[in-house]
PDB file of C-alpha atoms and ligand atoms in Angstrom:
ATOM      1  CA  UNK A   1       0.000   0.000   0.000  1.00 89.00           C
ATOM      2  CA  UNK A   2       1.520   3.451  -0.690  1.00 93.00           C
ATOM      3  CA  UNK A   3       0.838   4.859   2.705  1.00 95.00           C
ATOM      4  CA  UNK A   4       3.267   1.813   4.103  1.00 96.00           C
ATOM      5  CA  UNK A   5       5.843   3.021   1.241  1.00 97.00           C
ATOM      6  CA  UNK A   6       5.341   6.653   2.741  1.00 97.00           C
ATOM      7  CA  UNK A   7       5.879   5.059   6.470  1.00 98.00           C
ATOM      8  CA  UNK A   8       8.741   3.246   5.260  1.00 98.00           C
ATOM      9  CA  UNK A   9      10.331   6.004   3.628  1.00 98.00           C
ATOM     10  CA  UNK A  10       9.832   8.209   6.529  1.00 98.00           C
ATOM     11  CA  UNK A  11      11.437   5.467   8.937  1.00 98.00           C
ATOM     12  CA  UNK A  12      14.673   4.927   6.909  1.00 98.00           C
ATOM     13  CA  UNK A  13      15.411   8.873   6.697  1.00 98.00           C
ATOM     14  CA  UNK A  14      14.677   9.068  10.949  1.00 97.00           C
ATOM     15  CA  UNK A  15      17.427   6.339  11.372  1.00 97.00           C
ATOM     16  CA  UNK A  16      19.476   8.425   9.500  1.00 97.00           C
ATOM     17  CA  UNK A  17      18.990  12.157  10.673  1.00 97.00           C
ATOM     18  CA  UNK A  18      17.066  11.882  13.850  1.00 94.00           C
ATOM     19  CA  UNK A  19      16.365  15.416  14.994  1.00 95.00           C
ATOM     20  CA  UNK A  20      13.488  17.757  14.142  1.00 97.00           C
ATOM     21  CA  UNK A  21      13.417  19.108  10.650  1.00 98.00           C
ATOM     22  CA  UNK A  22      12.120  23.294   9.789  1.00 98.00           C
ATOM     23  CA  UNK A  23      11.733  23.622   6.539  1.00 98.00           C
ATOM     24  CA  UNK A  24      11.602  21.096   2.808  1.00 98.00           C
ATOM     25  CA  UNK A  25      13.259  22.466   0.237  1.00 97.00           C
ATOM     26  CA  UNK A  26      12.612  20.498  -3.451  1.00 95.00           C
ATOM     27  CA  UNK A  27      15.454  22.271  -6.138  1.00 90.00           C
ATOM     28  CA  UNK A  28      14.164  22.446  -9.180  1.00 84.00           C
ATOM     29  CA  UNK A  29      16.371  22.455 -12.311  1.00 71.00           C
ATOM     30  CA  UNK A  30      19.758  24.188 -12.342  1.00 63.00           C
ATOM     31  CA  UNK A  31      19.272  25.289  -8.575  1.00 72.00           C
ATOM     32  CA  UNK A  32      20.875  21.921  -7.050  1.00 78.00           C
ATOM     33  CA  UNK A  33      23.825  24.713  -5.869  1.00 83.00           C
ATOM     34  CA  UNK A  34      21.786  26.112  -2.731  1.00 86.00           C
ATOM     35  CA  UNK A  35      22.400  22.283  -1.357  1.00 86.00           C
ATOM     36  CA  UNK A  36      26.031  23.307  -1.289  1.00 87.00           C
ATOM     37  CA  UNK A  37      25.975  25.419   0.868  1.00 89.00           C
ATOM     38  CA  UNK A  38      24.166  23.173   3.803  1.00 93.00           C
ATOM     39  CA  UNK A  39      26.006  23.476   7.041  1.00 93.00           C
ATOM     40  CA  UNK A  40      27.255  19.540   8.484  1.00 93.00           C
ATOM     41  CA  UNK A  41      25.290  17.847   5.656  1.00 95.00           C
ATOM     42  CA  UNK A  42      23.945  14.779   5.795  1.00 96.00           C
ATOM     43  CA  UNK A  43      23.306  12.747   2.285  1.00 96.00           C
ATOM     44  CA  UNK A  44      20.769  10.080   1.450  1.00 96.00           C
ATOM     45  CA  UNK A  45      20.938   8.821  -1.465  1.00 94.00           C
ATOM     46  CA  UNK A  46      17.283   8.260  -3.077  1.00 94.00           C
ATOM     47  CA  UNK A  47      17.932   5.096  -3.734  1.00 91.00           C
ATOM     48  CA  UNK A  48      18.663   4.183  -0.856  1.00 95.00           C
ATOM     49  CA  UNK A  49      15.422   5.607   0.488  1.00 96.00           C
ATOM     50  CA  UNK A  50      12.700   2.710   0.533  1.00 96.00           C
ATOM     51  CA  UNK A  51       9.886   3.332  -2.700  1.00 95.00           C
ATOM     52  CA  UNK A  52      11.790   6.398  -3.133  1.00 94.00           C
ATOM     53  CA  UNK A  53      12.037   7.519  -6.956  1.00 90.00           C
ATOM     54  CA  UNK A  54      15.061   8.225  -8.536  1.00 82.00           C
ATOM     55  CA  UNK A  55      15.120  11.529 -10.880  1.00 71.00           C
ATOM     56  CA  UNK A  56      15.682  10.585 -14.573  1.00 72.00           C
ATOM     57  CA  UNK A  57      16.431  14.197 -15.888  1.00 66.00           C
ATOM     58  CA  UNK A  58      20.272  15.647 -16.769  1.00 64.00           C
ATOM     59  CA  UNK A  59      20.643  18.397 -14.291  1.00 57.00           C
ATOM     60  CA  UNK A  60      18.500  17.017 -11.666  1.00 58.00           C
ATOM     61  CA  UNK A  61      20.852  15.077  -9.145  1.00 71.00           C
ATOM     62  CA  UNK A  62      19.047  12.354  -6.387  1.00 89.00           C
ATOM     63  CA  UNK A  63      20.311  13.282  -2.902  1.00 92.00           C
ATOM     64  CA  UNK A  64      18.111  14.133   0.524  1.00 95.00           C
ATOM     65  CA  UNK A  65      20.555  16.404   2.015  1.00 96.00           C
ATOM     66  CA  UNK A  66      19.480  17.534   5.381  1.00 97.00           C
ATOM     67  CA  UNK A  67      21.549  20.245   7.653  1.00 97.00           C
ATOM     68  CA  UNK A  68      21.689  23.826   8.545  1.00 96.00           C
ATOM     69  CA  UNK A  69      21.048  26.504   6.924  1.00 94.00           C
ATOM     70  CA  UNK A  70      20.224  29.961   8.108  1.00 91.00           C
ATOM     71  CA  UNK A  71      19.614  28.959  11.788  1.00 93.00           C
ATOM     72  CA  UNK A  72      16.871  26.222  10.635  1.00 96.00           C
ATOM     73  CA  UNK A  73      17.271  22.574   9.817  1.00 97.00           C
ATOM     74  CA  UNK A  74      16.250  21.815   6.051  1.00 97.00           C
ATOM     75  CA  UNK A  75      15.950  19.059   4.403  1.00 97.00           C
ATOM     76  CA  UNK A  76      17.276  19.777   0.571  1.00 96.00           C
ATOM     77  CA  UNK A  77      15.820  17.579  -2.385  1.00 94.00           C
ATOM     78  CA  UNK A  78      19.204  17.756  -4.900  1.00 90.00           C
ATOM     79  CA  UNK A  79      16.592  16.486  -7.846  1.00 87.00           C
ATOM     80  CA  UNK A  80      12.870  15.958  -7.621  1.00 89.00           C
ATOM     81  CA  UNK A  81      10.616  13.607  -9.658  1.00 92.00           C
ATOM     82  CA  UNK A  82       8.260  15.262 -12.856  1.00 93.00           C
ATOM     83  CA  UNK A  83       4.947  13.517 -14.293  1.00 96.00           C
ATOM     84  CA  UNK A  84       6.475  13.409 -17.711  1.00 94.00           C
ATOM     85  CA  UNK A  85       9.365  11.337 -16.470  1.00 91.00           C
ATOM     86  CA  UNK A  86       6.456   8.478 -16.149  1.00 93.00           C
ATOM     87  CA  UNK A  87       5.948   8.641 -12.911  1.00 94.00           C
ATOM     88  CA  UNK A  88       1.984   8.693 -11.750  1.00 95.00           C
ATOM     89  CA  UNK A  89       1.404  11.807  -9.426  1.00 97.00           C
ATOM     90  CA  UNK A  90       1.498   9.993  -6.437  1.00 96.00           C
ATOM     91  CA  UNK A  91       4.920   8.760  -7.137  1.00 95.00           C
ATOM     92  CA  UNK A  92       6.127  12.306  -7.951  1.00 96.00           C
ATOM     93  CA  UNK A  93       4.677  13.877  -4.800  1.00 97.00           C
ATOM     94  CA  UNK A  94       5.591  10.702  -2.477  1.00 97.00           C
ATOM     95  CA  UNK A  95       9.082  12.849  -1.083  1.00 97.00           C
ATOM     96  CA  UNK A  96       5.760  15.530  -0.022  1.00 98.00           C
ATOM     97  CA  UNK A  97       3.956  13.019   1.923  1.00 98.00           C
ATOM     98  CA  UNK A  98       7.142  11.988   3.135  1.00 98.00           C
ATOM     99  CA  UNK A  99       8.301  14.987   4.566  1.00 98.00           C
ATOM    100  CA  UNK A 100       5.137  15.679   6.231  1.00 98.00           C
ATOM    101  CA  UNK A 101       5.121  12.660   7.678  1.00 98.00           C
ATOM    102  CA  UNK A 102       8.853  13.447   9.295  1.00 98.00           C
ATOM    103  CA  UNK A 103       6.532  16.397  10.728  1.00 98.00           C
ATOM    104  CA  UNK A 104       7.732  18.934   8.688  1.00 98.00           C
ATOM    105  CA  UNK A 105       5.497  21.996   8.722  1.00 98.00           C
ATOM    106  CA  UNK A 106       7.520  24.274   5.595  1.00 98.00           C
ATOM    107  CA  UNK A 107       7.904  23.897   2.737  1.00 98.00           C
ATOM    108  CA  UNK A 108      10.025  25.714  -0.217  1.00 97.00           C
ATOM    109  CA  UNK A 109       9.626  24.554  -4.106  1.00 97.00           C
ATOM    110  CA  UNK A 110      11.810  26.601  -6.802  1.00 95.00           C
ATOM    111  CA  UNK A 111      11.109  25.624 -10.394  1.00 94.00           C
ATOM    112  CA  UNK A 112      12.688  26.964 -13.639  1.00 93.00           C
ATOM    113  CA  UNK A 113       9.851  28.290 -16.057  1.00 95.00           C
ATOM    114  CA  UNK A 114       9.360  30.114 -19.243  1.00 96.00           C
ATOM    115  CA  UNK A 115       8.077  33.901 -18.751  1.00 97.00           C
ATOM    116  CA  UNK A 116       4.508  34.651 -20.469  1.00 98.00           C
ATOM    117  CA  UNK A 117       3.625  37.569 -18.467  1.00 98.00           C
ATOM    118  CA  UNK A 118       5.351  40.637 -20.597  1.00 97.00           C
ATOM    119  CA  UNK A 119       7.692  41.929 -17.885  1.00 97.00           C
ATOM    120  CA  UNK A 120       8.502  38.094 -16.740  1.00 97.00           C
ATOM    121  CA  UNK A 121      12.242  37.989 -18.714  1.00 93.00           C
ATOM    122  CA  UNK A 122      14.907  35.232 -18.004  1.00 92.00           C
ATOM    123  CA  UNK A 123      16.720  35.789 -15.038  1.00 91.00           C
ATOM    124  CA  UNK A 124      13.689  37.326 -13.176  1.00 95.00           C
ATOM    125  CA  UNK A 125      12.555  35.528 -10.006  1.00 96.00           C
ATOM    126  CA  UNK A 126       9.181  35.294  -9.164  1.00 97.00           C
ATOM    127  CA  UNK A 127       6.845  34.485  -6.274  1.00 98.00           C
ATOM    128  CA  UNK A 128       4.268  32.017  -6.913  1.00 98.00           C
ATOM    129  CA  UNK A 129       0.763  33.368  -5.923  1.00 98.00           C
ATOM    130  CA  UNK A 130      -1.289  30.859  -7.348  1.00 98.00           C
ATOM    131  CA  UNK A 131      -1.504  28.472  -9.662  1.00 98.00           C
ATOM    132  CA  UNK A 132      -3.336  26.580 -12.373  1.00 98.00           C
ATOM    133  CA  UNK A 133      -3.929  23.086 -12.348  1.00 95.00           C
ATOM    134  CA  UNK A 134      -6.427  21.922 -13.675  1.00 89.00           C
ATOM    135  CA  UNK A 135      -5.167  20.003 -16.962  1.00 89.00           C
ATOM    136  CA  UNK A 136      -3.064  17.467 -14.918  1.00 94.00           C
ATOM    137  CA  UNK A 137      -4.649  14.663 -13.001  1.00 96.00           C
ATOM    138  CA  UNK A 138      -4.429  15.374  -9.125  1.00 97.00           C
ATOM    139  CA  UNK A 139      -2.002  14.002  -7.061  1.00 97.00           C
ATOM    140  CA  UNK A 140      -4.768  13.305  -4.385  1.00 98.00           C
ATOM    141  CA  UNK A 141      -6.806  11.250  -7.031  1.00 97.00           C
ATOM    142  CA  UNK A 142      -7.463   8.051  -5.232  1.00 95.00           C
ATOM    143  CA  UNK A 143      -8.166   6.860  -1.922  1.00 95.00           C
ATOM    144  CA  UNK A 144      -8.042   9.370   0.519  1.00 97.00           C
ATOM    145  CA  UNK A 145      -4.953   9.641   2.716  1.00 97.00           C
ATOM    146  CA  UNK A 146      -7.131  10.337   5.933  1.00 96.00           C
ATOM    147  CA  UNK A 147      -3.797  10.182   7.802  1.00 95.00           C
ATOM    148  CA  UNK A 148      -2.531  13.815   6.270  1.00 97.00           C
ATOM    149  CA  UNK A 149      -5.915  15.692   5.218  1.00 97.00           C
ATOM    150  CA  UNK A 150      -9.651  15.463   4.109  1.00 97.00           C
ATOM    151  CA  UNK A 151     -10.747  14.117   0.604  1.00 97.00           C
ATOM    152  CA  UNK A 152     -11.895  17.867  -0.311  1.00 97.00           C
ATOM    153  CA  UNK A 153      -9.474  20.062   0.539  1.00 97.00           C
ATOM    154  CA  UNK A 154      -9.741  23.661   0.060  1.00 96.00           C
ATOM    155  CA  UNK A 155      -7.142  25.649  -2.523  1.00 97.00           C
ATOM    156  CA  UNK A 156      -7.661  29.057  -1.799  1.00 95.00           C
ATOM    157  CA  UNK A 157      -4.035  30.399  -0.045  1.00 95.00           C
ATOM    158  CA  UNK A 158      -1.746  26.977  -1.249  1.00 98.00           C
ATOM    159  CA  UNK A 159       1.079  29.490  -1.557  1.00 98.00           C
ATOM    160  CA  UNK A 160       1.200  30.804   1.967  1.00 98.00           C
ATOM    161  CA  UNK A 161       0.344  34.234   2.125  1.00 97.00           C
ATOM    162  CA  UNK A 162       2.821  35.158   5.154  1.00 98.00           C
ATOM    163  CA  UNK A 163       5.487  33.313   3.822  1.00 98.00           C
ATOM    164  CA  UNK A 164       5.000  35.602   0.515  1.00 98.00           C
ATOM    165  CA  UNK A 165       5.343  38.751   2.556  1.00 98.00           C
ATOM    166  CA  UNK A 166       8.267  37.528   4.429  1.00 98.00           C
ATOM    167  CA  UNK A 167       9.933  36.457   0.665  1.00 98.00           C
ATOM    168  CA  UNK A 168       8.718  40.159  -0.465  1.00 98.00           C
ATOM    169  CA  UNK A 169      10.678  41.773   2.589  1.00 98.00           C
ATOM    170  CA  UNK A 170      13.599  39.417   2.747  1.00 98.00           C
ATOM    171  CA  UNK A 171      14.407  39.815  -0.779  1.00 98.00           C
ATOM    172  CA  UNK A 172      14.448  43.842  -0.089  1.00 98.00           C
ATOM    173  CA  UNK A 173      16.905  43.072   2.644  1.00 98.00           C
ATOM    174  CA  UNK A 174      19.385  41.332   0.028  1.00 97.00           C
ATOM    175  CA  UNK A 175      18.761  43.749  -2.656  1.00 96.00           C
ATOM    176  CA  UNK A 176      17.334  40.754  -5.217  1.00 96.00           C
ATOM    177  CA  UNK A 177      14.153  41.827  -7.299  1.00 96.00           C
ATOM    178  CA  UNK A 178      11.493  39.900  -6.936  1.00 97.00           C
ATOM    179  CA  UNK A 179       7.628  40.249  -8.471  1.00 98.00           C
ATOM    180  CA  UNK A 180       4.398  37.674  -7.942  1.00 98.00           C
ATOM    181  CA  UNK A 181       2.750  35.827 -10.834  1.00 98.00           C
ATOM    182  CA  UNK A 182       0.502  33.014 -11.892  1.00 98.00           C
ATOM    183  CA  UNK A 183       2.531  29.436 -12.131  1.00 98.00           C
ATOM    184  CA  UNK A 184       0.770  27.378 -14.862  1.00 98.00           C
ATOM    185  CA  UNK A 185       1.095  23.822 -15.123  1.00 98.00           C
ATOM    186  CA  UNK A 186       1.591  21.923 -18.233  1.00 98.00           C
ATOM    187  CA  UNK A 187       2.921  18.091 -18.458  1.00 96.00           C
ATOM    188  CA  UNK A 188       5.868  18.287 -20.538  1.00 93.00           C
ATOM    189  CA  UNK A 189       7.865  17.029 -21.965  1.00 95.00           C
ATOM    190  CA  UNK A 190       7.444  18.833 -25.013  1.00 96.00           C
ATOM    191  CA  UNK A 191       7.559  22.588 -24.388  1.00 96.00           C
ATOM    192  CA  UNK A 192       4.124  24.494 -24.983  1.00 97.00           C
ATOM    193  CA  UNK A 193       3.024  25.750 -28.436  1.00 96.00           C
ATOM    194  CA  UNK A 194       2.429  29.586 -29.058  1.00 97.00           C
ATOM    195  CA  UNK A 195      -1.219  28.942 -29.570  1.00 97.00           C
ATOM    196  CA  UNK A 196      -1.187  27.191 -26.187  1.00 97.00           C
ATOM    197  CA  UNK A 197       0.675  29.924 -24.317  1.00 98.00           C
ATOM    198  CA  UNK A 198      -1.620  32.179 -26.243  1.00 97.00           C
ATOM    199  CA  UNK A 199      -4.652  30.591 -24.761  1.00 97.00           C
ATOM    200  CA  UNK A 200      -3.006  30.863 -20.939  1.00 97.00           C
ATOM    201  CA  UNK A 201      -2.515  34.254 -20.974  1.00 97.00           C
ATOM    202  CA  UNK A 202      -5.980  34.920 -21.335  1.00 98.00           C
ATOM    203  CA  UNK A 203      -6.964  32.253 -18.582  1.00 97.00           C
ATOM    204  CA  UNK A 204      -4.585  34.092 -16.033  1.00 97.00           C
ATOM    205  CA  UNK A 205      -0.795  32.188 -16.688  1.00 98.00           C
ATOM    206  CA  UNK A 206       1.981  34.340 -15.574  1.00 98.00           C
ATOM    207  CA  UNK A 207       4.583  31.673 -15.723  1.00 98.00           C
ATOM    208  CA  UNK A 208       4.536  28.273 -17.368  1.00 98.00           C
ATOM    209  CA  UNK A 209       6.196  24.807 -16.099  1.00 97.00           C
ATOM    210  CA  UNK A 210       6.401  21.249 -15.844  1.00 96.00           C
ATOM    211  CA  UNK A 211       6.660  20.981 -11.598  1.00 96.00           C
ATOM    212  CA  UNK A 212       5.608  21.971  -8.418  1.00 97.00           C
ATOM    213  CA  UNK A 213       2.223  22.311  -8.484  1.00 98.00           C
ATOM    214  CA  UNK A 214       1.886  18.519  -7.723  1.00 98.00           C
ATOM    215  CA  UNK A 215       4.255  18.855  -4.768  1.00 98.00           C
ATOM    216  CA  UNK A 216       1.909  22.164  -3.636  1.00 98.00           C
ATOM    217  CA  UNK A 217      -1.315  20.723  -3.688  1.00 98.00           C
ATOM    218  CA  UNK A 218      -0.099  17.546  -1.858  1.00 98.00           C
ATOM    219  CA  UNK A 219       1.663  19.717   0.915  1.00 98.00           C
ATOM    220  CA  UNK A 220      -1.257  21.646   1.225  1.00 98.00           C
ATOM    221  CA  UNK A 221      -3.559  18.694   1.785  1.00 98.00           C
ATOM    222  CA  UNK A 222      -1.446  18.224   5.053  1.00 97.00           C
ATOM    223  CA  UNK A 223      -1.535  22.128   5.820  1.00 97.00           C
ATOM    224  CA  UNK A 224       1.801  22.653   5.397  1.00 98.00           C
ATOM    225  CA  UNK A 225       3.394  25.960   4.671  1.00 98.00           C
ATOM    226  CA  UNK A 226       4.416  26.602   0.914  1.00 98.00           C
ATOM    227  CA  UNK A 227       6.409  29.005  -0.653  1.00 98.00           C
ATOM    228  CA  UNK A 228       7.017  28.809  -4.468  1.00 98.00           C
ATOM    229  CA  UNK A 229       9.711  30.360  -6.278  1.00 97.00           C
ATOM    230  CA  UNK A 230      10.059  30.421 -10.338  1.00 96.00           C
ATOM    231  CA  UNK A 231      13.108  31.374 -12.022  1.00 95.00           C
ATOM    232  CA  UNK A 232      12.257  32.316 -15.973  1.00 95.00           C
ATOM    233  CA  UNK A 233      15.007  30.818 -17.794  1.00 92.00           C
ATOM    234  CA  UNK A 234      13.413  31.960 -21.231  1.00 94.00           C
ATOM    235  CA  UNK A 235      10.430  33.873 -22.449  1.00 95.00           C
ATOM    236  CA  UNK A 236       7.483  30.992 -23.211  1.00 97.00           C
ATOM    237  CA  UNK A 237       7.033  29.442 -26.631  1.00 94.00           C
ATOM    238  CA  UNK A 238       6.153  32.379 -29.394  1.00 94.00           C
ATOM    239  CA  UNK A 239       7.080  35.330 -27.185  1.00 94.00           C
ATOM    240  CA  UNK A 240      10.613  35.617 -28.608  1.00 88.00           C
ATOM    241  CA  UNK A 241      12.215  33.924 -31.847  1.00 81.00           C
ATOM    242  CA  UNK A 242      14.763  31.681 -29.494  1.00 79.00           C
ATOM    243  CA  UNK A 243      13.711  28.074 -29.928  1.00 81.00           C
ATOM    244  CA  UNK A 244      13.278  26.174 -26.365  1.00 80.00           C
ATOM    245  CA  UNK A 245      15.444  23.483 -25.250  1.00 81.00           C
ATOM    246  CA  UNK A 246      16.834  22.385 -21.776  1.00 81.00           C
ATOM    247  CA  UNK A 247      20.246  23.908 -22.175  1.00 81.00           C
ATOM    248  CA  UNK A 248      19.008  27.184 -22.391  1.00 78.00           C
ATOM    249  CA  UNK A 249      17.040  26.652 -19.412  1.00 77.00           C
ATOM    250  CA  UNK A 250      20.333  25.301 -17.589  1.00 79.00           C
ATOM    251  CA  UNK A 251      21.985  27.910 -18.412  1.00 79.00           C
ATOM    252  CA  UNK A 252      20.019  30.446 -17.197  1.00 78.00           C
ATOM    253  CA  UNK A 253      19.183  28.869 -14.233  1.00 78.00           C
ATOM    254  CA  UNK A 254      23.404  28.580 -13.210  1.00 80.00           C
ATOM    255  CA  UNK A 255      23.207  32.368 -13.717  1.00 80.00           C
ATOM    256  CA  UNK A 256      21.011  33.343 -11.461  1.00 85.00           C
ATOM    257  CA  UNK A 257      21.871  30.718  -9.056  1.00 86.00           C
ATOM    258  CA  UNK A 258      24.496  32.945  -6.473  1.00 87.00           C
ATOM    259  CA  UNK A 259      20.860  35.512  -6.366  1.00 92.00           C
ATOM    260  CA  UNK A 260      18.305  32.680  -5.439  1.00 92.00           C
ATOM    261  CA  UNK A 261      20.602  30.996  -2.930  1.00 92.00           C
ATOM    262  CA  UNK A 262      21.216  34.221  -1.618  1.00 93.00           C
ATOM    263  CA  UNK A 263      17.581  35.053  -1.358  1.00 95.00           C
ATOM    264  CA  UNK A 264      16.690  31.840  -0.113  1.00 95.00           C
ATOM    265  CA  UNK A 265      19.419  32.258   2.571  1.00 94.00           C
ATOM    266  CA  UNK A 266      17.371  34.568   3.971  1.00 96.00           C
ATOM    267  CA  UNK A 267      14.427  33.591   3.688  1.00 97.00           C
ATOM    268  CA  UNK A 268      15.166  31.194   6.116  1.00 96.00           C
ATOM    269  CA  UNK A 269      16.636  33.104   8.342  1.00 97.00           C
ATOM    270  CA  UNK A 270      14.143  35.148   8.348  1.00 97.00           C
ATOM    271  CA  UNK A 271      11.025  32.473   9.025  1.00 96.00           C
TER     272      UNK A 271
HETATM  273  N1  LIG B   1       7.832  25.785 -20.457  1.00 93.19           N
HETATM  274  C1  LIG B   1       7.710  24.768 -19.580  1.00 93.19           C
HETATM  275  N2  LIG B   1       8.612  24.487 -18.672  1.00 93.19           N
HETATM  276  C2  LIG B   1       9.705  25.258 -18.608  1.00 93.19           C
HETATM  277  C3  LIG B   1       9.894  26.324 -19.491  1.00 93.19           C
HETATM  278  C4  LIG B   1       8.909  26.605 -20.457  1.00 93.19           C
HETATM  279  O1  LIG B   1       9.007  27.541 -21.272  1.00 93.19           O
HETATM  280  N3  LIG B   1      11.097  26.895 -19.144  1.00 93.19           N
HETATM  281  C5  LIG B   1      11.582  26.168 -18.120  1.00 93.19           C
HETATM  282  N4  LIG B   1      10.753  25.188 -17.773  1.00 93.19           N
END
């Protein structure tokens, strides 16, 4: 049953690292370097986590790497798990239900995504707000996991709203712009067409992606704090004549990485 998989999972990573944890932090792509800088580290391999997944993407590492980090104990997924790698959605929100059941209370999500909101360029970060969902199955199809929340669970503040004005204020502190948008969902792997990004403009899309939103509605099913951070890597498909592909988006990511660790830095210092 997966709710013995989640138990199991949560029981290996206790023998290993066996004090209290603050905050979750899943990397997305290109932003494995704020796992460097993790005070006494510990490192768990996913595979050696039972029922874990292990990532399949180039850029995406598979570590749990839990230490310090701004005066809070985090627990650092170096690689996370994406729908269009094959996994169902339980599978790729699993490390969520993990972490909350380790008691875990916070959690942060970055993602790399492509800008669609006109002043949304690569290299901007952005806050998620809210998101859109609703053309991807849900992660909390299934038998309700009575143990972590209710069957209908309500989606009106999924990205914390204090935790937004505390990312607002700590980014002012560090001198790192930062503006709020709409993170849009679409399963991958193939990058969105221009009559598709068309279409989500008009529906509300600020950003669009291929992650988090699983990992945001599970964590929210267990009331857990989320905060969402986007990076645009690129300007979504027909908004500039660049074609899309991953390298791009790696690169852009590695050169903003030295702002978003230092943003995230504080962030946690500052929860
Ligand atoms: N679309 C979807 N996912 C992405 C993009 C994009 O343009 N950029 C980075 N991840």
């Amino acid at each position: 049953m997966y709710i013995d998989e989640i138990y199991a999972a949560r029981d290996y990573i206790q023998s290993r690292y066996k004090n209290p944890i603050d905050v979750a932090i899943v990397l997305g792509s290109g932003l494995g370097p704020l796992a460097d800088v993790i005070n006494e580290p510990v490192e768990i391999d996913y595979k050696d986590i039972p029922y874990f997944p292990v990532s399949t993407v180039p850029g995406h590492a598979g570590k749990l790497i839990i230490g310090e980090i701004g005066g809070k104990t985090v627990a650092c997924m170096k690689g996370r798990f994406h729908f269009y790698e094959g996994y169902d959605m339980q599978k790729v929100t699993m490390p969520i239900r993990v972490f909350s059941a380790l008691g875990i209370k916070n959690l942060i999500v970055t993602n790399a995504c492509g800008g669609v909101r006109d002043d949304l360029n690569p290299g901007q970060i952005v806050i998620i707000s809210d998101h859109l969902s609703f053309m991807m199955p849900s992660p909390l199809r299934g038998p309700n996991l009575d143990d972590f929340g209710p069957r209908f669970k309500d989606m009106t503040d999924v990205y914390t709203s204090t935790l937004r004005s505390l990312a607002f204020e700590s980014a002012k502190k560090v001198n790192v712009d930062v503006k709020e948008g709409v993170y849009c969902f679409f399963k991958g792997p193939q990058f969105e067409t221009p009559a598709e990004i068309r279409a989500f403009k008009t529906l509300g899309a600020d950003m669009v992606g291929m992650s988090t939103v699983p990992e945001a509605i599970v964590a929210r099913h267990s009331d857990m704090k989320i905060l969402g951070i986007s990076l645009v890597t690129n300007k979504a498909a027909g908004l500039s004549s660049n074609e899309l592909n991953h390298i791009e988006v790696m690169e852009a990511a590695n050169s903003a990485e030295e702002r978003l660790v230092k943003l995230v830095k504080q962030i946690l210092e500052d929860m």
